[in-house]
Coordinates of C-alpha atoms and ligand atoms in Angstrom, one line a residue:
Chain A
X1 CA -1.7 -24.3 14.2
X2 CA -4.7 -23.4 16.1
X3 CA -6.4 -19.7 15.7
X4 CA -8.8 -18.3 18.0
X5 CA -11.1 -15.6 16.6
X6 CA -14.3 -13.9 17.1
X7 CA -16.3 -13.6 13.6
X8 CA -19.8 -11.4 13.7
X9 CA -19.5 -11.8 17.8
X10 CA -18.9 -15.5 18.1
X11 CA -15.7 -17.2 18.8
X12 CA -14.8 -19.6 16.2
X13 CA -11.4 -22.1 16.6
X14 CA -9.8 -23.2 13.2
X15 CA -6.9 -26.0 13.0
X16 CA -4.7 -24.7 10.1
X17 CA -1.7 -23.9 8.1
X18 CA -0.2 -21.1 8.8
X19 CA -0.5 -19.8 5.1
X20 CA -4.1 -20.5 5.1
X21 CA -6.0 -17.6 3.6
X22 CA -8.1 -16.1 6.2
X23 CA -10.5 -15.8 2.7
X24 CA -11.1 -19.3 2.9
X25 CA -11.3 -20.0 7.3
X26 CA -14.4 -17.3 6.9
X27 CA -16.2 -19.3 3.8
X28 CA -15.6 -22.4 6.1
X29 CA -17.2 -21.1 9.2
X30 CA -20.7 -20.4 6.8
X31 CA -19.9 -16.9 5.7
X32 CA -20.4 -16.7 2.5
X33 CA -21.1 -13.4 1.7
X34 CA -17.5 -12.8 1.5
X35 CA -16.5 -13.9 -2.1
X36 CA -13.9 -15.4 -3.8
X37 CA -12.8 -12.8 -6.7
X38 CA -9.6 -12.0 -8.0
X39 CA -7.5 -14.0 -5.1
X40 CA -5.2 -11.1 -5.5
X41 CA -6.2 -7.9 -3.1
X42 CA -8.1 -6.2 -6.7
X43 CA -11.6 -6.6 -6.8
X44 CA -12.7 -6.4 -2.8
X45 CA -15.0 -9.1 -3.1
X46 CA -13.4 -10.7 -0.2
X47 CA -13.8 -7.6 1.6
X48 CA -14.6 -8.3 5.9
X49 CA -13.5 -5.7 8.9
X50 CA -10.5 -6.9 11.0
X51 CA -10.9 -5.1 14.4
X52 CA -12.8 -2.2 12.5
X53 CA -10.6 -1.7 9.4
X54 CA -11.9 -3.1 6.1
X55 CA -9.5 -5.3 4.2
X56 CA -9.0 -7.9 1.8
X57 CA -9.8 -11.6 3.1
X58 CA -7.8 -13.0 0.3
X59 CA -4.1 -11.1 1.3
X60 CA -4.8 -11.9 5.0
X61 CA -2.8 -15.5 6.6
X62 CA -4.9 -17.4 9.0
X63 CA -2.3 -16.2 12.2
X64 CA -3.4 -12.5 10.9
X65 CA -6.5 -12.8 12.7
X66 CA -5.6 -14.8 15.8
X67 CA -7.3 -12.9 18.7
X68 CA -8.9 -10.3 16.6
X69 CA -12.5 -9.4 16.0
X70 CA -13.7 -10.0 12.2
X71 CA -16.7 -9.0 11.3
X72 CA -18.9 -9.7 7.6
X73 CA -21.8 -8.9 5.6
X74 CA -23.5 -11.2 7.6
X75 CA -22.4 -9.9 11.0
X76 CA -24.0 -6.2 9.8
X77 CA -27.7 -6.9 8.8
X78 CA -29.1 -3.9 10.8
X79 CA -26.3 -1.6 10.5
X80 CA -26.3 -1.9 6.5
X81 CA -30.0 -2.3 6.2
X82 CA -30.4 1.0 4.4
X83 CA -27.7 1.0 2.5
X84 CA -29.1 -2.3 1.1
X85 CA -32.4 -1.3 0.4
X86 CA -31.0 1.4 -1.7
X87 CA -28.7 -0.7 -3.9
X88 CA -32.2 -2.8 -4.6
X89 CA -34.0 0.3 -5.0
X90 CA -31.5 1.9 -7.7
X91 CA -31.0 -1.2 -9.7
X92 CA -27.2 -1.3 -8.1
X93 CA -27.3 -5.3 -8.1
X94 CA -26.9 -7.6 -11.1
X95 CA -25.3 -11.0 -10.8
X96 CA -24.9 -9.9 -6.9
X97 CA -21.1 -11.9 -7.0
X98 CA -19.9 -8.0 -6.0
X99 CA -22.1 -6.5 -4.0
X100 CA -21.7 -7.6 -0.2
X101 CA -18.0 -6.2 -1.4
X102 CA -19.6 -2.5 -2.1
X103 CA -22.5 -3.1 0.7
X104 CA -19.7 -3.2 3.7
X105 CA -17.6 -0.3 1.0
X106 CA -20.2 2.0 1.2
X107 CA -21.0 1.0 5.3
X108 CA -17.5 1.7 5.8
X109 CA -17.1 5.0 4.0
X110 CA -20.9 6.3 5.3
X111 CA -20.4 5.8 9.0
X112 CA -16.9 7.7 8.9
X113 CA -18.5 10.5 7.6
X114 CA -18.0 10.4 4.0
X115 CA -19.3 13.1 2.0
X116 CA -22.3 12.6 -0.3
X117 CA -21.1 13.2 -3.5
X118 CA -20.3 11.2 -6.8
X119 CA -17.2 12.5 -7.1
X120 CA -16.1 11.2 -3.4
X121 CA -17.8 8.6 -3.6
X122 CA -16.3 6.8 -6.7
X123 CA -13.0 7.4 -5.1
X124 CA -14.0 5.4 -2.3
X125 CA -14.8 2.5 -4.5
X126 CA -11.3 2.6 -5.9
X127 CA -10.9 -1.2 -4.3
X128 CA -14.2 -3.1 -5.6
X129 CA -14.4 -4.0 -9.1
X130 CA -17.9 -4.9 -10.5
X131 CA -18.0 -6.9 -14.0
X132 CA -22.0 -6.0 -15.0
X133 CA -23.4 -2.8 -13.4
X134 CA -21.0 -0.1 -14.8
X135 CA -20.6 1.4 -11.5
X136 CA -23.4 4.9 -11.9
X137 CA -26.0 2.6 -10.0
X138 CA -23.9 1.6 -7.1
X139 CA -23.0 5.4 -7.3
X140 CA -26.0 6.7 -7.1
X141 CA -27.2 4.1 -4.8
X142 CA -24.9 5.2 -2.0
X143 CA -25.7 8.6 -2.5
X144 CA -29.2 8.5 -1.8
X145 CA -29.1 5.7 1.2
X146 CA -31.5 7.1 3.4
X147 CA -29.9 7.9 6.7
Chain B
X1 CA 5.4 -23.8 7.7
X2 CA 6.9 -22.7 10.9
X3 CA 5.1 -19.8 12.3
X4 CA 5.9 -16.9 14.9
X5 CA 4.8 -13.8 15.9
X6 CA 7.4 -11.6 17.3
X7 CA 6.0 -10.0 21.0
X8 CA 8.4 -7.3 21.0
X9 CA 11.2 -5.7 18.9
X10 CA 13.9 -7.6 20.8
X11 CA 12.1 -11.2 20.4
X12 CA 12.0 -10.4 16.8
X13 CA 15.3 -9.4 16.0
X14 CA 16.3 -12.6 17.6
X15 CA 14.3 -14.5 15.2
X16 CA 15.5 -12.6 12.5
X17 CA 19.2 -14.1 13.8
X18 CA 17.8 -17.5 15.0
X19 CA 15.8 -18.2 11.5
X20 CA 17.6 -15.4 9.0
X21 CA 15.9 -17.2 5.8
X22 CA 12.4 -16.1 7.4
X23 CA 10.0 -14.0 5.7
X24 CA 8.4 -12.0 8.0
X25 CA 5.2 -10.2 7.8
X26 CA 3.0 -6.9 8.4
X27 CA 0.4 -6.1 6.3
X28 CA 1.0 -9.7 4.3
X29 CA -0.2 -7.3 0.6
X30 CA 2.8 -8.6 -0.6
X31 CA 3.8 -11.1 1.1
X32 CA 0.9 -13.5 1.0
X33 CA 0.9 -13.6 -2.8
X34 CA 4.5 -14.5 -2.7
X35 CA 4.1 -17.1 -0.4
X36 CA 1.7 -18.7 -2.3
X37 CA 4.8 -18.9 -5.3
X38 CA 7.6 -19.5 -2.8
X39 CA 6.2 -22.8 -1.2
X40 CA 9.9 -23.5 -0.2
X41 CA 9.2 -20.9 2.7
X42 CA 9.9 -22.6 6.2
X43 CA 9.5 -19.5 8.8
X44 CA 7.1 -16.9 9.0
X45 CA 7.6 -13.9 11.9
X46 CA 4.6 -11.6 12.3
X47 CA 5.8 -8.3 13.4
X48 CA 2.7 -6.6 12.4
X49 CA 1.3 -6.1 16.1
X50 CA 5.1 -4.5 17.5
X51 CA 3.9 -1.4 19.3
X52 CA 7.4 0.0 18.9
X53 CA 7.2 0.3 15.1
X54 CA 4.3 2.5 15.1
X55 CA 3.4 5.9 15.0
X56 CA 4.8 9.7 13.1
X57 CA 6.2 12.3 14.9
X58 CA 8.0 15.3 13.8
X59 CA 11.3 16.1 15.6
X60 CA 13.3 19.4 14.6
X61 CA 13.3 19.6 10.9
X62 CA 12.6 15.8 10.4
X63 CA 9.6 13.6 10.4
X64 CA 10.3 9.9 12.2
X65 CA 7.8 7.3 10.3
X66 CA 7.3 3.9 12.1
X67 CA 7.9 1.0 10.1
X68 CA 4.2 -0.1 10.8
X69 CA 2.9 3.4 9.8
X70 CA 0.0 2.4 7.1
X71 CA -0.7 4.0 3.9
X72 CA -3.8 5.1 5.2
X73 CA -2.5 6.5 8.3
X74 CA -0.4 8.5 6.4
X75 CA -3.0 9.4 3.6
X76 CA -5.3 10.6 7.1
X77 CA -1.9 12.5 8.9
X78 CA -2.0 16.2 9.2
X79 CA 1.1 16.4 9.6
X80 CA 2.2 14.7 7.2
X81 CA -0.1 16.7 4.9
X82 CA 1.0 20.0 5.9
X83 CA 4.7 18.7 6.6
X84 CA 5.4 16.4 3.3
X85 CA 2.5 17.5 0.9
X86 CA 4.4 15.1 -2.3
X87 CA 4.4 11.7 0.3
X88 CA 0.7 13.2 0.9
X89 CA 0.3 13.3 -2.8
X90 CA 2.0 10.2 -3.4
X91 CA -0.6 8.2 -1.0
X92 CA -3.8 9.1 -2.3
X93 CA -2.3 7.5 -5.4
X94 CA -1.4 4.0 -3.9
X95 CA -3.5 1.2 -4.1
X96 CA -7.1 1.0 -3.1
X97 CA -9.0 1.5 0.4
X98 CA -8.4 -1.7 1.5
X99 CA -5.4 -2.3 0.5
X100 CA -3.9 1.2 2.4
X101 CA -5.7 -0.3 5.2
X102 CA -3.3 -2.9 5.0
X103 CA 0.3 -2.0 3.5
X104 CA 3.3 -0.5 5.4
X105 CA 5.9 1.7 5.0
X106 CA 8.0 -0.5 5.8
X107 CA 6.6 -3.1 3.5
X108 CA 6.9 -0.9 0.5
X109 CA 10.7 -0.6 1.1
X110 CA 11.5 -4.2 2.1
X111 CA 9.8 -5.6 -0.5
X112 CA 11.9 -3.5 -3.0
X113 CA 9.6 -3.6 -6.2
X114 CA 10.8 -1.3 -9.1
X115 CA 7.4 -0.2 -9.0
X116 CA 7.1 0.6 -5.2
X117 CA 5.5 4.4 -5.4
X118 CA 5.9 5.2 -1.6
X119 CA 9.9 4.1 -1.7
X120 CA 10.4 6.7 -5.0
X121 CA 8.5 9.4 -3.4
X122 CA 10.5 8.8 -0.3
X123 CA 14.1 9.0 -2.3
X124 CA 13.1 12.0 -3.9
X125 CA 12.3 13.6 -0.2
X126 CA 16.3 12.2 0.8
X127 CA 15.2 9.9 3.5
X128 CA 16.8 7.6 5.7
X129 CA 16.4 4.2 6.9
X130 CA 17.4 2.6 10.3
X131 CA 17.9 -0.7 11.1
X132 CA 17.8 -2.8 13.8
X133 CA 19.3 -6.2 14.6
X134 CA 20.8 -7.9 17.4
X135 CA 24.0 -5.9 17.4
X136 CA 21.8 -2.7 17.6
X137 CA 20.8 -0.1 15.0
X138 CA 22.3 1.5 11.9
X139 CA 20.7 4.3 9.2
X140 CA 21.4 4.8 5.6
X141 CA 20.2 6.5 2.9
X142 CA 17.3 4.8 1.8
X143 CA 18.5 5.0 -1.9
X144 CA 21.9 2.7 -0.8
X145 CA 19.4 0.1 0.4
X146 CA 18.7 -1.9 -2.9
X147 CA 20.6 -3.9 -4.8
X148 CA 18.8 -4.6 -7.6
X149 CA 15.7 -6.5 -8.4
X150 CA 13.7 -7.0 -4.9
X151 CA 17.4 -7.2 -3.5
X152 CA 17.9 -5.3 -0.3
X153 CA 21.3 -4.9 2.0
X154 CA 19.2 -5.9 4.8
X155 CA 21.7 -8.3 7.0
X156 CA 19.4 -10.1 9.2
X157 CA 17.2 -6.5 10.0
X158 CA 14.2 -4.8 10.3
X159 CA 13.7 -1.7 8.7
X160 CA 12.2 -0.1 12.1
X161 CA 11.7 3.5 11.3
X162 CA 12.0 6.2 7.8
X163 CA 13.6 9.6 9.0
X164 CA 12.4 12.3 6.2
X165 CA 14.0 15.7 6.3
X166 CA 10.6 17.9 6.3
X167 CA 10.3 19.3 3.0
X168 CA 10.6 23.0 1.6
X169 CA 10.1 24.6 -1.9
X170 CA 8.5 23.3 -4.9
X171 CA 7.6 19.7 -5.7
X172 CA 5.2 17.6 -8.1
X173 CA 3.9 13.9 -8.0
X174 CA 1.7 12.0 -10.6
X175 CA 1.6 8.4 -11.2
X176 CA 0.7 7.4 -14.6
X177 CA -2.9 6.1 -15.1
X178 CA -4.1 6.6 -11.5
X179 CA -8.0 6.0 -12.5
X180 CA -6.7 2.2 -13.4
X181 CA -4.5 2.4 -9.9
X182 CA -4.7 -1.6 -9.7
X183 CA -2.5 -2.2 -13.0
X184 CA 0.5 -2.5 -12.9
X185 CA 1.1 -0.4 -16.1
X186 CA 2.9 2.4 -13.9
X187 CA 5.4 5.1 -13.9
X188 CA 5.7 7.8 -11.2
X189 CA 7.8 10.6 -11.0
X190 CA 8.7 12.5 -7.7
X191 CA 10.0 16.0 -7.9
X192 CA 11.5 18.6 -5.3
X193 CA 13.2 21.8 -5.9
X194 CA 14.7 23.5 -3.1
X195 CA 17.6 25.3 -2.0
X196 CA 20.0 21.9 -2.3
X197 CA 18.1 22.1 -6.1
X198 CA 16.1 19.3 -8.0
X199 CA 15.8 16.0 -6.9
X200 CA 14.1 13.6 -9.0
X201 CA 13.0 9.9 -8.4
X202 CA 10.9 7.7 -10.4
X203 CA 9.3 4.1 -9.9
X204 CA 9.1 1.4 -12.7
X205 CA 11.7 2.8 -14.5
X206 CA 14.6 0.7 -13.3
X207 CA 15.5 -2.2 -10.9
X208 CA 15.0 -0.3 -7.7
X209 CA 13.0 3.5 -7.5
X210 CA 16.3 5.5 -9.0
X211 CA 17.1 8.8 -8.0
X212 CA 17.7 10.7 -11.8
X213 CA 21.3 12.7 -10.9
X214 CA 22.1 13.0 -14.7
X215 CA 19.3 15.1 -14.7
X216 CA 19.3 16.5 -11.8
X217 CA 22.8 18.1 -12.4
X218 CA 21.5 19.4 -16.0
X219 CA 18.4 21.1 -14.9
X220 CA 20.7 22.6 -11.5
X221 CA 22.8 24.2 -14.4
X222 CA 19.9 25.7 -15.8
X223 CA 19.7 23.4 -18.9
X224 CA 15.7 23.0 -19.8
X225 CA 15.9 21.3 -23.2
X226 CA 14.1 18.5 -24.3
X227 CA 16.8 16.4 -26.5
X228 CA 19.1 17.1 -23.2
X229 CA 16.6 16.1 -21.0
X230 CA 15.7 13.0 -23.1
X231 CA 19.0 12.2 -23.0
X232 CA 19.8 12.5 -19.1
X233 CA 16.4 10.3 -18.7
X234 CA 18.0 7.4 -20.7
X235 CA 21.1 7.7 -18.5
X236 CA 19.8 7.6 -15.6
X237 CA 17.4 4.7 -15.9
X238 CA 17.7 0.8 -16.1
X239 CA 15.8 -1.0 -18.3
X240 CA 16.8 -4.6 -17.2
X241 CA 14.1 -3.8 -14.7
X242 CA 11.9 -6.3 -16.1
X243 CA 9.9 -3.8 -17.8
X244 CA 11.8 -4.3 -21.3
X245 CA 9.2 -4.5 -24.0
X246 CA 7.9 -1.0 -22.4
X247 CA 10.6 0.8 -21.4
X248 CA 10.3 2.9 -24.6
X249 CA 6.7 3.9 -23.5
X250 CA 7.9 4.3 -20.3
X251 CA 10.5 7.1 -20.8
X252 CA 8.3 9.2 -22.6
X253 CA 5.7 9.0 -20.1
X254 CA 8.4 10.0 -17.8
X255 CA 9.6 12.2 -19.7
X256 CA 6.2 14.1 -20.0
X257 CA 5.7 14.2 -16.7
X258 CA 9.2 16.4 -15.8
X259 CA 7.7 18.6 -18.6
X260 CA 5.0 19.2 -16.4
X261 CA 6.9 19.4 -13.4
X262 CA 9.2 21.7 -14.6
X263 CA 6.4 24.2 -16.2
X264 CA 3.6 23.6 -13.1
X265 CA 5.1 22.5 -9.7
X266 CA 3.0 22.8 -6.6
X267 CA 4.5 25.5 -4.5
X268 CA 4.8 25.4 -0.5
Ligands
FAD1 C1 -4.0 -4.9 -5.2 C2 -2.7 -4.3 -4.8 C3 -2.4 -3.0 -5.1 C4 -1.1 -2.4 -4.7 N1 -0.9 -1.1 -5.1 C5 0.4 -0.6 -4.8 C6 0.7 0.7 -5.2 O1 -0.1 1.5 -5.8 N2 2.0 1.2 -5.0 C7 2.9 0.4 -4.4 O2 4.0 0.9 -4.2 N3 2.6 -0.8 -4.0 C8 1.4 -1.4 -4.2 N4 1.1 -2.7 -3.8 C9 2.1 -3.5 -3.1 C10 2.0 -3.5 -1.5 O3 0.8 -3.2 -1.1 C11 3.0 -2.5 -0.9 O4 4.3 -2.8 -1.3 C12 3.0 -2.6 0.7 O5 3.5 -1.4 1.2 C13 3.7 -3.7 1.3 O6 3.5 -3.6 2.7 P1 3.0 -4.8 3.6 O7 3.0 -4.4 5.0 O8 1.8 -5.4 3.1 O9 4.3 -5.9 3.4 P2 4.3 -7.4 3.6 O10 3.6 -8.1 2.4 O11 3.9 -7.8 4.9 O12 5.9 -7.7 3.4 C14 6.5 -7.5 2.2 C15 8.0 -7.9 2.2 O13 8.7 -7.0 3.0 C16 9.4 -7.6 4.1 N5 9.2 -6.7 5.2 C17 8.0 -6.2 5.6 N6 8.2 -5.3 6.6 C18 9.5 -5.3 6.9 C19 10.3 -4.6 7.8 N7 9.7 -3.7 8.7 N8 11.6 -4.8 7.9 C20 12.1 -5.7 7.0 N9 11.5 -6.4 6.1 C21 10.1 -6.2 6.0 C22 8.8 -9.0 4.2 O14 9.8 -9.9 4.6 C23 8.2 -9.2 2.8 O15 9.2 -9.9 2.1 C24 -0.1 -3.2 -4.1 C25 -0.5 -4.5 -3.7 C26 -1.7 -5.1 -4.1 C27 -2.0 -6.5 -3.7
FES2 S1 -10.8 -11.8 -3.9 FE1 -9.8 -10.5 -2.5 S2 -9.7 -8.7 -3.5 FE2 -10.4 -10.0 -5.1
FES3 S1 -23.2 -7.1 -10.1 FE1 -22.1 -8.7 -11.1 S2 -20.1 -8.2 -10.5 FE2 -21.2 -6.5 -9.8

């Protein structure tokens, strides 16, 4: 079937099944920042914004996203400039595989107003899984993004 | 794979009766994994853009929740905060972020997992189901919906809508081991004590999310102790639920947790 999307502003056409994961239709169209994980909706490294909500790429069928706006790490380099800088800054990056997952996470959670604290915070993580950092970096890095 | 999106509630209803071995789809958190182990499928029907399957309202002593309705927008609802405080509860337990961005209510029921938290909390609050086909629309108890493992009475319908009676008294809600909320290690207990008495639900403790009427009737007549209430448990639950080698576990977490309801409800 043929789906007709925009992805980070640009319309993009894709010939496919109709079970295709919309995981892999992004990865195809170059972007790469969303990650193959788990495959199974528990680590958010798939994480991309389907007209504004933030979901996992990996649950989502290719008809899922016909006519819709999805938008990636990639689409977002001003916006999550900051937020960015402070994961580097705080030592909130290791082998990296996670963090475009946490990076749109904490985008997501900060510019609805999310409160500042560790507490909250961690909560809000309760859908990205990291395998090295042990979490009290990306923490702390998202409490201290300068705004 | 034949695919089709439903515009309407009418077009898809007449899917539903055109192709009635479909699977349809909203928020595809279940459904995509099983698709990927049912590769027999032949028909998909999106519903998860029909307009008429959204929304909450509240009308007399009852709250109307649209099929559509997601976790999240429930988790975010005032009213349903200040109007059903234990489906409240019960959604800041369920899932993660993205995946409440994603899952439905009516999702949860359809899919009928002996583990679905939202469908227990919901039997435990006495809520009905309607259902729409071509010949029109019919509500039951949400309780008389399953027939077993991820077995519905569904007969070529949508579950459209969940009418929830809006809740008075005393009630508790914990699922077990919500820091580790993606495992599936999980038993959750719903609890409400009102004027009609206790009713108690629980998920992962049976086939379907079972409403606990042995003990419900015990702790009505006053009876509080623990070998009785051990006992009632064990009756009232169905270990062929596919949960076997843990059902043991299982019990006495439940078990624990009516302890707890019983000496610290949250009061309304
Ligand atoms: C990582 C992860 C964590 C999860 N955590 C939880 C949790 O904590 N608690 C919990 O209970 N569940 C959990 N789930 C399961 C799932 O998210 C829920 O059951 C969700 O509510 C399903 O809704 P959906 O819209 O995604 O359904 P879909 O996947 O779109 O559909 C599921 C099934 O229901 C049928 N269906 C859907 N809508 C209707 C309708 N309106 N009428 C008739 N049939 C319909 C479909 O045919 C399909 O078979 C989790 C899933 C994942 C992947
Ligand atoms: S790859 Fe999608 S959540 Fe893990
Ligand atoms: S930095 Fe390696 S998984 Fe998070």
């Amino acid at each position: 079937m043929q789906i007709t999307c925009t992805i980070n502003g640009r319309t993009h056409r894709f010939d496919c099944a109709p079970e295709s994961r919309v995981l892999d239709l992004v990865r195809e169209a170059g972007m790469t920042s969303v990650k193959a994980g788990c495959g199974e909706g528990e680590c958010g490294a798939c994480s991309l914004f389907v007209n504004g909500r933030l979901v996992n790429a990996c649950l989502l069928l290719a008809p899922q996203i016909q006519d819709a706006e999805v938008v990636t790490l990639e689409g977002l380099q001003e916006e999550t400039a900051a937020i960015r800088e402070s994961f580097a800054e705080h030592g909130a990056v290791q082998c990296g595989f996670c963090t475009p997952g946490f990076v749109l996470r904490a985008y997501d959670y900060l510019s609805h107003g999310g409160e500042r604290s560790e507490e909250a915070i961690k909560a809000a993580l309760d859908g990205n899984l990291c395998r090295c950092t042990g979490y009290r970096k990306i923490v702390e890095a998202i409490v201290k993004v300068k705004s | 794979m034949n695919y089709r999106r439903a515009a309407n509630l009418d077009e898809a209803t007449a899917l539903l009766a055109q192709y009635p071995e479909a699977q349809l789809l909203c928020g595809s958190t279940d459904a995509a994994l099983q698709l990927r182990h049912a590769p027999q499928t032949t028909v998909l029907i999106d519903i998860h853009t029909l307009e008429e399957l959204r929304g909450i309202s509240v009308e007399g002593d009852y709250m109307r929740i649209g099929a559509l309705v997601t976790l999240n927008e429930l988790l975010r609802s005032d009213v349903v905060r200040a109007s059903l405080p234990l489906l409240a509860a019960c959604t800041e337990t369920f899932g993660s972020h993205q995946i409440r961005n994603l899952a439905t209510v009516g999702g949860n029921i359809a899919n009928a997992s002996p583990a679905a938290d939202l469908t227990a909390a919901l039997v435990a609050l006495e809520a009905t189901v309607t259902l729409t086909s071509q010949d029109g629309e019919r509500s039951v108890p949400l309780e008389t919906l399953f027939c077993g493992y991820r077995c519905t009475k569904l007969d070529h319908e949508l579950i459209t809508a969940v009418t929830v009676p809006l809740q008075t008294g005393s009630w508790y809600y914990r699922k077990a081991g919500t820091r580790e909320r993606l495992n599936i290690a999980k038993v959750s207990i719903a609890l409400t004590h009102g004027h009609g008495g206790f009713r108690i639900s629980g998920a992962s403790l049976g086939p379907n999310p079972v409403r606990f009427r042995t003990l419900e009737a015990l702790l009505d007549g006053g009876v509080y102790d623990d070998a009785a209430i051990k006992a009632a448990l064990e009756s009232d639950t169905d270990p062929s639920g596919g949960f076997r080698s843990t059902q043991a576990y299982r019990l006495r977490v439940a078990f624990n947790m009516i302890k707890e309801a019983l000496s610290q409800p949250e009061e309304r």
